[in-house]
């Protein structure tokens, strides 16, 4: 409750399971991400309730400080979660490496900017390669947009699959 910065941060981890946690941060505080998954492998997040002033869940690939040589965030499953935030429900990108093989399903979002923001660079730094992301059974209310995809330089976003996505927007920009 009321974390002053990122609430849960996994960096360079393998075989992580997060289930049934609740995160309640002030909706008007910056950098109060719910769960940040950075350069990790074989991660499952399920049955969580997250309310935050920034991103609810992020997938990142900032492995430069890791000593184990990891540079890829892969094999991530996120399912059966309820999200509310002031920025992105999901931010995928940021770092210099790869983000691949993620499945995001059965998610309810009650308020957010973009539901999904995929970006290969953050403020002109780094270069992410995002691929094989499967998104299904998403319901969003009071969303600013469904998707924002931004690519820079050599980074790429490819092989994104979306099915059964329902959203009610509060903005005319989609």
Protein backbone atom coordinates (compact mmCIF):
# COMPACT_ATOMS: atom_id res chain seq x y z
CA UNK A 1 0.00 0.00 0.00
CA UNK A 2 1.22 3.49 -0.97
CA UNK A 3 4.63 2.53 -2.34
CA UNK A 4 6.75 5.63 -3.09
CA UNK A 5 8.27 3.97 -6.19
CA UNK A 6 8.09 0.64 -8.06
CA UNK A 7 6.25 -1.73 -5.76
CA UNK A 8 7.50 -5.16 -6.91
CA UNK A 9 10.63 -5.37 -9.09
CA UNK A 10 12.07 -8.63 -10.42
CA UNK A 11 15.44 -8.22 -12.15
CA UNK A 12 17.35 -11.14 -13.65
CA UNK A 13 15.14 -13.73 -11.98
CA UNK A 14 14.19 -17.20 -13.16
CA UNK A 15 11.13 -19.26 -12.23
CA UNK A 16 8.99 -16.64 -10.50
CA UNK A 17 5.38 -17.14 -9.46
CA UNK A 18 3.29 -14.26 -8.13
CA UNK A 19 -0.29 -15.08 -7.21
CA UNK A 20 -3.05 -13.37 -5.28
CA UNK A 21 -1.31 -10.16 -4.25
CA UNK A 22 -2.98 -6.74 -4.03
CA UNK A 23 -1.16 -3.46 -4.69
CA UNK A 24 -2.87 -0.18 -3.83
CA UNK A 25 -0.85 2.97 -4.58
CA UNK A 26 -2.03 6.56 -4.89
CA UNK A 27 -3.37 7.13 -8.41
CA UNK A 28 -1.77 10.58 -8.60
CA UNK A 29 1.80 9.57 -7.64
CA UNK A 30 4.41 9.05 -10.39
CA UNK A 31 6.68 5.98 -10.63
CA UNK A 32 4.46 3.81 -8.46
CA UNK A 33 4.47 0.86 -10.87
CA UNK A 34 2.77 -2.28 -9.64
CA UNK A 35 4.93 -5.18 -10.92
CA UNK A 36 8.07 -4.69 -13.03
CA UNK A 37 9.46 -7.83 -14.69
CA UNK A 38 12.93 -6.98 -16.00
CA UNK A 39 15.11 -9.46 -17.89
CA UNK A 40 13.48 -12.49 -16.26
CA UNK A 41 12.60 -15.97 -17.49
CA UNK A 42 9.65 -18.25 -16.77
CA UNK A 43 7.46 -15.85 -14.80
CA UNK A 44 3.78 -16.30 -13.94
CA UNK A 45 1.64 -13.51 -12.49
CA UNK A 46 -1.94 -14.46 -11.70
CA UNK A 47 -4.97 -13.45 -9.69
CA UNK A 48 -3.63 -10.02 -8.66
CA UNK A 49 -5.35 -6.68 -8.05
CA UNK A 50 -3.21 -3.66 -8.90
CA UNK A 51 -4.13 0.02 -8.57
CA UNK A 52 -1.33 2.50 -9.20
CA UNK A 53 -0.41 6.00 -10.31
CA UNK A 54 1.91 4.76 -13.06
CA UNK A 55 2.15 1.44 -14.97
CA UNK A 56 0.42 -1.61 -13.52
CA UNK A 57 2.68 -4.26 -15.07
CA UNK A 58 5.82 -3.81 -17.17
CA UNK A 59 7.98 -6.17 -19.19
CA UNK A 60 11.49 -4.77 -19.55
CA UNK A 61 14.89 -5.90 -20.83
CA UNK A 62 17.45 -3.82 -18.94
CA UNK A 63 20.03 -6.50 -18.21
CA UNK A 64 23.13 -4.32 -18.50
CA UNK A 65 23.81 -4.42 -14.72
CA UNK A 66 23.27 -8.16 -14.43
CA UNK A 67 26.33 -10.38 -14.02
CA UNK A 68 24.59 -13.55 -15.25
CA UNK A 69 24.63 -12.49 -18.93
CA UNK A 70 20.84 -12.36 -19.28
CA UNK A 71 19.53 -9.89 -21.87
CA UNK A 72 16.08 -11.33 -22.59
CA UNK A 73 12.77 -11.19 -20.77
CA UNK A 74 10.97 -14.33 -21.91
CA UNK A 75 8.32 -16.91 -21.16
CA UNK A 76 6.06 -14.64 -19.12
CA UNK A 77 2.39 -15.43 -18.40
CA UNK A 78 0.06 -12.84 -16.88
CA UNK A 79 -3.52 -13.90 -16.26
CA UNK A 80 -6.68 -13.27 -14.24
CA UNK A 81 -5.71 -9.81 -12.95
CA UNK A 82 -7.71 -6.66 -12.24
CA UNK A 83 -5.86 -3.42 -13.05
CA UNK A 84 -6.41 0.33 -12.60
CA UNK A 85 -3.81 3.02 -13.22
CA UNK A 86 -3.05 6.55 -14.31
CA UNK A 87 -0.62 5.61 -17.10
CA UNK A 88 -0.35 2.18 -18.85
CA UNK A 89 -2.01 -1.02 -17.77
CA UNK A 90 0.89 -2.81 -19.55
CA UNK A 91 4.15 -1.21 -20.66
CA UNK A 92 6.23 -3.57 -22.79
CA UNK A 93 9.68 -2.36 -23.76
CA UNK A 94 12.50 -0.31 -22.25
CA UNK A 95 16.03 -1.61 -22.11
CA UNK A 96 18.59 -3.05 -24.48
CA UNK A 97 17.65 -6.63 -25.26
CA UNK A 98 14.69 -8.81 -26.14
CA UNK A 99 11.21 -9.31 -24.77
CA UNK A 100 9.61 -12.42 -26.20
CA UNK A 101 7.12 -15.19 -25.60
CA UNK A 102 4.61 -13.47 -23.33
CA UNK A 103 0.99 -14.45 -22.86
CA UNK A 104 -1.41 -11.94 -21.33
CA UNK A 105 -4.99 -13.11 -20.83
CA UNK A 106 -8.16 -12.72 -18.81
CA UNK A 107 -7.45 -9.16 -17.69
CA UNK A 108 -9.94 -6.53 -16.52
CA UNK A 109 -8.84 -2.89 -16.64
CA UNK A 110 -11.09 -0.31 -15.01
CA UNK A 111 -9.09 2.87 -15.86
CA UNK A 112 -5.85 3.65 -17.70
CA UNK A 113 -4.16 5.70 -20.42
CA UNK A 114 -3.19 3.12 -23.04
CA UNK A 115 -4.09 -0.44 -22.12
CA UNK A 116 -0.91 -1.62 -23.88
CA UNK A 117 2.11 0.52 -24.69
CA UNK A 118 4.84 -1.25 -26.65
CA UNK A 119 8.01 0.76 -27.15
CA UNK A 120 11.49 -0.08 -28.36
CA UNK A 121 13.14 2.91 -26.71
CA UNK A 122 12.51 5.12 -23.71
CA UNK A 123 13.41 8.81 -24.02
CA UNK A 124 15.76 8.00 -26.88
CA UNK A 125 17.87 5.48 -24.97
CA UNK A 126 18.30 1.73 -25.41
CA UNK A 127 16.90 -0.58 -28.04
CA UNK A 128 14.33 -3.29 -27.36
CA UNK A 129 13.26 -6.12 -29.65
CA UNK A 130 9.70 -7.22 -28.84
CA UNK A 131 8.25 -10.39 -30.35
CA UNK A 132 5.71 -13.15 -29.91
CA UNK A 133 3.27 -11.48 -27.54
CA UNK A 134 -0.17 -13.14 -27.26
CA UNK A 135 -2.98 -11.02 -25.84
CA UNK A 136 -6.49 -12.38 -25.27
CA UNK A 137 -9.66 -11.86 -23.28
CA UNK A 138 -9.07 -8.26 -22.26
CA UNK A 139 -11.87 -6.00 -21.01
CA UNK A 140 -11.11 -2.32 -20.47
CA UNK A 141 -13.29 0.53 -19.20
CA UNK A 142 -12.30 4.23 -19.20
CA UNK A 143 -9.20 3.68 -21.34
CA UNK A 144 -7.37 6.44 -23.21
CA UNK A 145 -6.37 4.06 -26.01
CA UNK A 146 -6.13 0.34 -26.62
CA UNK A 147 -2.59 0.24 -28.04
CA UNK A 148 0.33 2.59 -28.50
CA UNK A 149 3.24 1.13 -30.43
CA UNK A 150 6.42 3.17 -30.86
CA UNK A 151 9.53 1.89 -32.61
CA UNK A 152 12.86 3.66 -32.91
CA UNK A 153 16.12 2.90 -34.69
CA UNK A 154 16.71 -0.83 -35.15
CA UNK A 155 14.37 -2.04 -32.41
CA UNK A 156 11.23 -3.82 -33.56
CA UNK A 157 7.78 -5.02 -32.54
CA UNK A 158 6.58 -8.15 -34.36
CA UNK A 159 4.35 -11.19 -34.05
CA UNK A 160 1.74 -9.65 -31.78
CA UNK A 161 -1.50 -11.63 -31.56
CA UNK A 162 -4.69 -10.05 -30.16
CA UNK A 163 -8.07 -11.74 -29.69
CA UNK A 164 -11.25 -10.97 -27.77
CA UNK A 165 -10.30 -7.42 -26.76
CA UNK A 166 -13.17 -5.18 -25.61
CA UNK A 167 -12.74 -1.58 -24.53
CA UNK A 168 -14.80 1.51 -23.75
CA UNK A 169 -12.74 4.60 -24.38
CA UNK A 170 -12.89 7.95 -22.64
CA UNK A 171 -11.00 9.59 -25.50
CA UNK A 172 -11.68 10.04 -29.20
CA UNK A 173 -8.03 9.13 -29.98
CA UNK A 174 -7.65 5.38 -30.58
